[in-house]
């Protein structure tokens, strides 16, 4: 850090000297030279101060979230004797304890329901909220409660009925909404007290835990206008029950404890559902490289096929190299990214990486619409879903999670979504660049 500051100061001085020399050699009037010198000096100092403010805020976020690891460990130690002590161990060629999720437990006896229609999912979520008896824990990036009054009303009604509701958010929900929810007894906490000046160190987990029996993995930052105007939008929402709920519930609690600074008593014990063969690992990153390592491990274990359907594709060098290696090893690699997006800079980056992968031999498709989820299917045997993104910066520096599911129904569901989307996609040819419908992009790929 000190070396960077010294280097920046040196460059700043050199910049001022060079600008001063340029102004002097212009042989202008002394008054004009002084004015221009002051202007260049002032703008340089302002730019430097803005840069330093950004660096300081990011540094504080980094230190704060490093301390979070210690707090998480302390909290887990305090409730350790109240947690179910199950551990499911089974050797499987592709999927067994600690093979993909590393330190994450592999759980059995789970149920997973998938939804691709937002209204259907929202009705299910509101129904579960209305049935809550003890607590509702919510961890979201953002939600526009102004557009979802039914959801807000359901939360307020349960809070009035004595249900404990705690909500952690990343982006501001709006001062009026915050006051209204707090007035009804709902506890709201901003994840970090420091402002976000970049995409680093953000909380991108989107999880809802109800009574420790049901969890939802969902992105609620969807405006009704987007759903109405953009018919061709792919969504994926998950409802989970079973042993994995305990791991998810504890992870949400840890984040709430960090955001609120208050201990949450753990009393509920998980009730196991009817025995099933669905195995799930819930993996969270702690600003090391846990999620990326899990994805790298999954790709390296593939033997026949890798299918990726992503909202953006800006991979690290390791993931990109592994996919290219898989292609050269006669493993079928299919990738789909959206043609439409709200993040235009990342859109162009995704297209560039997708093109490179297509030229290597992958089957790459541009979906003529929006993709609002991420899924990876390995060998048609298990899937990696959850609240994460294949972005080389965010995957290592933001709080995300992945849910690794070994379930034929989930895999078939994701395969069908991919295959149906292919019909409404443009394929990037590795022989000739195809022409897009939009005139502006016709020579881009």
Coordinates of C-alpha atoms in Angstrom, one line a residue:
X1 CA 0.0 0.0 0.0
X2 CA 2.8 2.4 0.9
X3 CA 4.7 1.7 -2.3
X4 CA 1.5 2.5 -4.3
X5 CA 1.0 5.8 -2.6
X6 CA 4.6 6.8 -3.2
X7 CA 4.3 5.8 -6.9
X8 CA 1.1 7.8 -7.2
X9 CA 2.6 10.9 -5.6
X10 CA 5.7 10.7 -7.9
X11 CA 3.5 10.4 -11.0
X12 CA 1.4 13.3 -9.8
X13 CA 4.5 15.5 -9.4
X14 CA 5.7 14.5 -12.8
X15 CA 2.4 15.3 -14.3
X16 CA 2.4 18.8 -12.7
X17 CA 6.0 19.4 -13.9
X18 CA 5.2 18.4 -17.5
X19 CA 2.0 20.5 -17.6
X20 CA 4.0 23.5 -16.2
X21 CA 6.7 23.1 -18.8
X22 CA 4.1 22.8 -21.6
X23 CA 2.4 26.0 -20.4
X24 CA 5.7 27.9 -20.1
X25 CA 6.8 27.0 -23.6
X26 CA 3.5 28.2 -25.0
X27 CA 4.9 31.7 -24.4
X28 CA 1.5 33.0 -23.4
X29 CA 0.8 36.0 -21.1
X30 CA 2.0 35.4 -17.5
X31 CA -1.5 35.8 -16.2
X32 CA -2.8 33.1 -18.5
X33 CA 0.1 30.8 -17.6
X34 CA -0.6 31.1 -13.9
X35 CA -4.3 30.5 -14.4
X36 CA -3.7 27.3 -16.5
X37 CA -1.1 26.1 -14.0
X38 CA -3.6 26.5 -11.1
X39 CA -6.3 24.7 -13.1
X40 CA -4.1 21.7 -13.9
X41 CA -2.8 21.6 -10.3
X42 CA -6.4 21.8 -8.9
X43 CA -7.8 19.1 -11.2
X44 CA -4.8 16.8 -10.5
X45 CA -5.3 17.1 -6.8
X46 CA -9.0 16.6 -7.0
X47 CA -8.6 13.4 -9.1
X48 CA -5.9 12.2 -6.7
X49 CA -8.2 12.8 -3.6
X50 CA -11.1 11.0 -5.3
X51 CA -8.9 8.1 -6.1
X52 CA -7.6 7.9 -2.5
X53 CA -11.1 8.1 -1.1
X54 CA -12.1 5.1 -3.2
X55 CA -9.0 3.2 -2.2
X56 CA -9.6 3.9 1.5
X57 CA -13.2 2.9 1.4
X58 CA -12.4 -0.4 -0.4
X59 CA -9.6 -1.0 2.1
X60 CA -12.0 -0.5 5.0
X61 CA -14.4 -2.9 3.4
X62 CA -11.7 -5.5 2.9
X63 CA -10.5 -5.3 6.5
X64 CA -14.1 -5.4 7.8
X65 CA -15.0 -8.5 5.8
X66 CA -11.7 -10.2 6.9
X67 CA -12.8 -9.7 10.5
X68 CA -16.1 -11.3 9.6
X69 CA -14.4 -14.6 9.2
X70 CA -13.5 -14.6 12.9
X71 CA -17.0 -13.5 13.9
X72 CA -18.5 -16.3 11.8
X73 CA -16.2 -18.9 13.5
X74 CA -17.1 -17.6 17.0
X75 CA -20.8 -17.7 16.3
X76 CA -20.7 -21.2 14.8
X77 CA -18.7 -22.3 17.9
X78 CA -21.4 -20.9 20.2
X79 CA -24.3 -22.8 18.5
X80 CA -22.3 -25.9 17.6
X81 CA -23.9 -28.0 20.3
X82 CA -27.4 -27.2 19.0
X83 CA -26.7 -28.2 15.4
X84 CA -27.6 -31.6 13.9
X85 CA -24.4 -33.6 13.8
X86 CA -25.2 -35.5 10.6
X87 CA -22.6 -36.1 8.0
X88 CA -23.4 -37.9 4.8
X89 CA -20.4 -39.8 3.4
X90 CA -20.6 -41.8 0.3
X91 CA -18.0 -42.6 -2.3
X92 CA -19.1 -41.7 -5.7
X93 CA -17.0 -41.3 -8.8
X94 CA -18.2 -37.8 -9.4
X95 CA -19.9 -36.6 -6.2
X96 CA -18.9 -37.3 -2.6
X97 CA -18.1 -35.6 0.6
X98 CA -15.7 -32.7 0.2
X99 CA -14.8 -33.6 -3.4
X100 CA -16.3 -30.5 -5.0
X101 CA -17.4 -28.2 -2.2
X102 CA -14.2 -28.8 -0.2
X103 CA -15.1 -27.8 3.4
X104 CA -18.9 -27.9 2.7
X105 CA -20.9 -30.8 4.0
X106 CA -22.6 -33.1 1.6
X107 CA -26.2 -33.6 2.7
X108 CA -28.8 -36.1 1.7
X109 CA -32.6 -36.3 2.3
X110 CA -33.4 -33.1 0.5
X111 CA -36.1 -31.8 -1.8
X112 CA -35.6 -29.2 -4.5
X113 CA -38.4 -27.5 -6.5
X114 CA -37.6 -25.2 -9.4
X115 CA -39.6 -22.3 -10.8
X116 CA -39.0 -20.3 -13.9
X117 CA -42.1 -18.1 -13.7
X118 CA -41.7 -15.2 -11.3
X119 CA -45.4 -14.8 -10.5
X120 CA -45.7 -18.5 -9.6
X121 CA -42.6 -18.4 -7.4
X122 CA -43.8 -15.1 -5.7
X123 CA -47.1 -16.7 -4.9
X124 CA -45.3 -19.7 -3.4
X125 CA -43.0 -17.5 -1.4
X126 CA -45.8 -15.4 0.0
X127 CA -47.7 -18.5 1.0
X128 CA -44.7 -19.9 2.9
X129 CA -44.2 -16.5 4.6
X130 CA -47.9 -16.5 5.7
X131 CA -47.3 -19.9 7.2
X132 CA -44.2 -18.9 9.2
X133 CA -44.5 -19.5 12.9
X134 CA -41.1 -18.6 14.5
X135 CA -38.8 -16.5 12.2
X136 CA -38.0 -15.3 8.7
X137 CA -34.4 -14.5 7.8
X138 CA -33.8 -12.7 4.6
X139 CA -30.5 -11.8 2.9
X140 CA -30.8 -10.0 -0.4
X141 CA -28.9 -7.7 -2.6
X142 CA -31.9 -5.4 -3.3
X143 CA -35.6 -5.5 -3.6
X144 CA -38.1 -2.9 -4.8
X145 CA -40.9 -3.2 -2.2
X146 CA -42.9 -0.5 -4.0
X147 CA -43.6 -2.9 -6.8
X148 CA -44.3 -5.9 -4.6
X149 CA -46.9 -4.7 -2.1
X150 CA -48.2 -8.2 -1.6
X151 CA -44.8 -9.4 -0.4
X152 CA -44.4 -6.3 1.9
X153 CA -47.9 -6.8 3.3
X154 CA -47.2 -10.5 4.0
X155 CA -44.0 -9.6 6.0
X156 CA -45.8 -6.9 7.9
X157 CA -48.7 -9.2 8.8
X158 CA -46.3 -11.9 10.1
X159 CA -44.4 -9.3 12.1
X160 CA -47.6 -8.2 13.7
X161 CA -48.3 -11.8 14.6
X162 CA -45.1 -12.0 16.6
X163 CA -42.9 -13.7 14.0
X164 CA -39.3 -12.5 14.2
X165 CA -38.2 -11.0 10.8
X166 CA -34.6 -9.9 10.1
X167 CA -33.6 -8.6 6.7
X168 CA -30.1 -7.8 5.5
X169 CA -29.7 -5.8 2.3
X170 CA -26.8 -4.6 0.1
X171 CA -28.4 -1.7 -1.8
X172 CA -30.6 0.9 -0.2
X173 CA -34.3 0.0 -0.1
X174 CA -35.5 3.6 0.2
X175 CA -35.9 5.6 3.3
X176 CA -39.7 5.5 3.3
X177 CA -39.9 1.8 2.9
X178 CA -37.2 1.3 5.7
X179 CA -39.2 3.5 8.1
X180 CA -42.4 1.7 7.3
X181 CA -41.0 -1.8 7.9
X182 CA -39.1 -0.8 11.0
X183 CA -42.3 0.8 12.4
X184 CA -44.0 -2.6 12.1
X185 CA -41.2 -4.4 14.0
X186 CA -39.2 -5.8 11.1
X187 CA -35.4 -5.6 11.8
X188 CA -33.4 -4.2 8.8
X189 CA -29.7 -4.0 8.5
X190 CA -27.4 -2.7 5.8
X191 CA -24.7 -5.3 5.2
X192 CA -21.8 -2.9 5.5
X193 CA -21.6 0.5 7.0
X194 CA -19.1 1.6 4.4
X195 CA -20.3 2.7 1.0
X196 CA -19.7 0.6 -2.1
X197 CA -17.5 2.5 -4.6
X198 CA -16.8 -0.5 -6.8
X199 CA -18.0 -4.1 -7.5
X200 CA -15.6 -5.5 -4.9
X201 CA -16.7 -6.7 -1.4
X202 CA -20.4 -6.7 -2.1
X203 CA -23.0 -9.1 -0.7
X204 CA -24.6 -10.9 -3.6
X205 CA -26.2 -13.7 -1.7
X206 CA -30.0 -13.9 -2.1
X207 CA -31.4 -16.4 0.4
X208 CA -34.6 -16.6 2.5
X209 CA -34.9 -19.0 5.4
X210 CA -38.3 -19.7 7.0
X211 CA -38.4 -21.4 10.4
X212 CA -35.3 -23.5 9.5
X213 CA -37.5 -25.8 7.5
X214 CA -37.7 -24.1 4.0
X215 CA -35.2 -22.0 2.1
X216 CA -35.5 -20.1 -1.1
X217 CA -32.7 -19.1 -3.4
X218 CA -33.9 -16.2 -5.5
X219 CA -33.1 -12.8 -7.0
X220 CA -35.9 -10.4 -6.0
X221 CA -34.3 -7.4 -7.7
X222 CA -36.7 -7.8 -10.6
X223 CA -38.9 -4.9 -11.6
X224 CA -42.4 -5.6 -12.9
X225 CA -41.6 -3.3 -15.9
X226 CA -38.7 -5.6 -16.8
X227 CA -41.0 -8.6 -16.6
X228 CA -43.7 -7.0 -18.6
X229 CA -41.6 -5.4 -21.4
X230 CA -39.2 -8.2 -21.8
X231 CA -41.1 -11.4 -22.5
X232 CA -38.0 -13.3 -23.5
X233 CA -36.4 -13.5 -20.0
X234 CA -35.1 -16.7 -18.4
X235 CA -35.5 -16.9 -14.6
X236 CA -34.7 -19.6 -12.1
X237 CA -35.8 -19.8 -8.5
X238 CA -35.2 -22.7 -6.0
X239 CA -37.2 -23.9 -3.1
X240 CA -35.2 -26.2 -0.8
X241 CA -36.2 -28.5 2.1
X242 CA -34.3 -31.1 4.0
X243 CA -30.9 -31.4 5.8
X244 CA -29.2 -28.7 3.6
X245 CA -31.6 -26.1 5.1
X246 CA -29.6 -26.1 8.3
X247 CA -26.4 -25.2 6.6
X248 CA -28.1 -22.4 4.7
X249 CA -29.9 -21.1 7.8
X250 CA -26.7 -20.9 9.7
X251 CA -24.9 -19.1 6.9
X252 CA -27.7 -16.5 6.7
X253 CA -27.6 -16.1 10.5
X254 CA -23.8 -15.4 10.4
X255 CA -24.3 -12.6 7.9
X256 CA -27.1 -11.1 10.0
X257 CA -25.0 -11.2 13.1
X258 CA -22.2 -9.5 11.2
X259 CA -24.5 -6.8 9.8
X260 CA -26.4 -6.2 13.1
X261 CA -23.6 -6.8 15.6
X262 CA -26.1 -8.7 17.7
X263 CA -26.1 -12.4 18.6
X264 CA -29.0 -14.5 17.4
X265 CA -30.1 -17.4 19.7
X266 CA -30.3 -20.7 17.8
X267 CA -33.2 -22.9 19.1
X268 CA -34.8 -24.6 16.2
X269 CA -33.6 -28.0 15.1
X270 CA -34.1 -29.2 11.6
X271 CA -36.9 -31.8 11.0
X272 CA -35.8 -34.3 8.4
X273 CA -38.1 -34.9 5.5
X274 CA -38.9 -38.3 4.0
X275 CA -35.7 -40.0 2.9
X276 CA -34.7 -39.0 -0.7
X277 CA -31.7 -39.5 -2.9
X278 CA -31.2 -35.8 -3.6
X279 CA -27.7 -34.8 -2.4
X280 CA -26.8 -31.1 -2.0
X281 CA -23.8 -29.1 -0.9
X282 CA -24.2 -25.5 0.0
X283 CA -20.9 -23.6 -0.5
X284 CA -20.2 -20.0 0.5
X285 CA -17.0 -18.0 -0.1
X286 CA -15.1 -16.3 2.6
X287 CA -13.0 -14.0 0.4
X288 CA -10.5 -16.7 -0.3
X289 CA -11.3 -18.6 -3.5
X290 CA -13.8 -21.2 -2.3
X291 CA -16.4 -20.8 -5.0
X292 CA -13.9 -20.5 -7.9
X293 CA -12.1 -23.6 -6.6
X294 CA -15.4 -25.5 -6.4
X295 CA -16.2 -24.6 -10.0
X296 CA -12.7 -25.4 -11.1
X297 CA -12.9 -28.8 -9.4
X298 CA -16.3 -29.5 -11.0
X299 CA -15.0 -28.7 -14.5
X300 CA -11.8 -30.8 -14.0
X301 CA -13.9 -33.8 -13.0
X302 CA -16.1 -33.7 -16.1
X303 CA -15.8 -36.6 -18.5
X304 CA -18.4 -36.1 -21.2
X305 CA -20.1 -32.7 -21.2
X306 CA -20.1 -29.2 -19.6
X307 CA -23.1 -27.0 -20.1
X308 CA -23.0 -23.3 -18.9
X309 CA -26.0 -20.9 -19.0
X310 CA -24.8 -17.6 -17.6
X311 CA -25.9 -14.0 -17.2
X312 CA -22.3 -13.0 -17.9
X313 CA -19.1 -14.8 -18.8
X314 CA -15.9 -13.0 -17.8
X315 CA -13.9 -16.0 -16.5
X316 CA -10.5 -16.1 -14.8
X317 CA -7.6 -17.4 -16.8
X318 CA -7.8 -20.7 -14.9
X319 CA -11.5 -21.4 -15.7
X320 CA -11.0 -20.3 -19.4
X321 CA -8.0 -22.6 -19.7
X322 CA -9.8 -25.5 -18.1
X323 CA -12.7 -25.2 -20.6
X324 CA -10.3 -25.0 -23.5
X325 CA -8.5 -28.1 -22.2
X326 CA -11.9 -29.9 -21.9
X327 CA -12.7 -29.1 -25.5
X328 CA -9.3 -30.4 -26.7
X329 CA -10.0 -33.6 -24.6
X330 CA -13.2 -34.2 -26.6
X331 CA -15.5 -33.1 -23.9
X332 CA -18.6 -31.3 -25.2
X333 CA -18.7 -27.7 -24.0
X334 CA -21.8 -25.6 -24.5
X335 CA -22.2 -22.0 -23.4
X336 CA -25.1 -19.6 -23.5
X337 CA -24.9 -15.9 -22.7
X338 CA -27.6 -13.2 -23.2
X339 CA -27.8 -10.9 -26.2
X340 CA -29.6 -8.3 -24.1
X341 CA -28.3 -7.0 -20.8
X342 CA -28.5 -4.0 -18.4
X343 CA -24.7 -4.0 -18.0
X344 CA -23.4 -2.9 -21.3
X345 CA -19.7 -2.9 -20.5
X346 CA -19.8 -6.5 -19.1
X347 CA -21.9 -7.5 -22.1
X348 CA -19.1 -6.7 -24.5
X349 CA -16.6 -8.5 -22.3
X350 CA -18.8 -11.6 -22.2
X351 CA -19.2 -11.6 -25.9
X352 CA -15.4 -11.4 -26.4
X353 CA -14.7 -14.4 -24.1
X354 CA -17.6 -16.3 -25.7
X355 CA -16.2 -15.7 -29.1
X356 CA -12.8 -16.9 -28.0
X357 CA -14.3 -20.1 -26.6
X358 CA -16.3 -20.7 -29.8
X359 CA -13.2 -20.4 -31.9
X360 CA -11.6 -23.1 -29.7
X361 CA -14.5 -25.5 -30.6
X362 CA -17.3 -24.9 -28.0
X363 CA -20.9 -24.6 -29.0
X364 CA -21.7 -21.0 -28.0
X365 CA -25.1 -19.4 -28.2
X366 CA -26.3 -15.8 -27.8
X367 CA -29.8 -15.9 -26.3
X368 CA -32.1 -13.3 -27.8
X369 CA -33.3 -12.0 -24.5
X370 CA -32.2 -11.7 -20.9
X371 CA -30.8 -14.5 -18.6
X372 CA -31.2 -13.8 -14.9
X373 CA -29.5 -16.8 -13.4
X374 CA -26.4 -18.9 -13.6
X375 CA -26.3 -22.7 -14.0
X376 CA -23.6 -25.2 -14.8
X377 CA -24.5 -28.9 -15.6
X378 CA -21.6 -31.4 -15.5
X379 CA -22.0 -34.7 -17.4
X380 CA -25.8 -34.5 -17.0
X381 CA -25.3 -35.8 -13.5
X382 CA -25.2 -32.7 -11.2
X383 CA -25.8 -29.0 -11.4
X384 CA -24.2 -25.9 -9.9
X385 CA -26.8 -23.2 -9.3
X386 CA -27.2 -20.4 -6.7
X387 CA -26.4 -16.7 -6.4
X388 CA -23.0 -16.4 -8.1
X389 CA -21.5 -15.1 -11.3
X390 CA -18.7 -16.1 -13.5
X391 CA -16.9 -12.8 -13.2
X392 CA -13.2 -12.9 -12.5
X393 CA -13.4 -9.9 -10.1
X394 CA -16.6 -10.6 -8.2
X395 CA -16.2 -14.4 -7.8
X396 CA -13.2 -13.9 -5.6
X397 CA -14.0 -10.6 -3.9
X398 CA -17.8 -10.6 -3.3
X399 CA -20.0 -12.7 -1.0
X400 CA -21.8 -15.3 -3.1
X401 CA -22.9 -18.9 -2.8
X402 CA -23.4 -22.0 -4.9
X403 CA -25.7 -24.9 -4.5
X404 CA -24.4 -28.1 -5.9
X405 CA -27.3 -30.5 -6.6
X406 CA -27.2 -34.1 -7.6
X407 CA -30.8 -34.7 -8.7
X408 CA -32.0 -36.0 -12.1
X409 CA -35.1 -33.8 -12.0
X410 CA -33.1 -30.6 -11.5
X411 CA -30.6 -31.6 -14.2
X412 CA -33.3 -32.4 -16.7
X413 CA -35.1 -29.2 -15.9
X414 CA -31.9 -27.2 -16.6
X415 CA -31.2 -29.1 -19.8
X416 CA -34.7 -28.4 -21.0
X417 CA -34.4 -24.7 -20.3
X418 CA -31.1 -24.6 -22.2
X419 CA -32.4 -26.6 -25.2
X420 CA -35.6 -24.5 -25.4
X421 CA -33.5 -21.3 -25.3
X422 CA -31.3 -22.6 -28.2
X423 CA -34.3 -22.2 -30.5
X424 CA -34.4 -18.5 -29.7
X425 CA -30.6 -18.0 -29.9
X426 CA -27.9 -17.1 -32.4
X427 CA -25.0 -19.6 -32.7
X428 CA -21.4 -18.3 -32.9
X429 CA -19.8 -20.3 -35.7
X430 CA -16.1 -21.2 -35.3
X431 CA -15.8 -21.0 -39.1
X432 CA -17.4 -17.7 -40.1
X433 CA -18.8 -15.0 -37.9
X434 CA -22.5 -14.9 -38.2
X435 CA -24.5 -11.8 -38.8
X436 CA -26.8 -10.6 -36.0
X437 CA -30.2 -9.2 -36.4
X438 CA -29.1 -5.8 -35.0
X439 CA -27.3 -3.8 -37.7
X440 CA -25.0 -2.2 -35.2
X441 CA -23.6 -5.6 -34.0
X442 CA -23.4 -7.3 -37.4
X443 CA -19.5 -7.2 -37.5
X444 CA -18.9 -7.4 -33.8
X445 CA -18.7 -11.2 -33.5

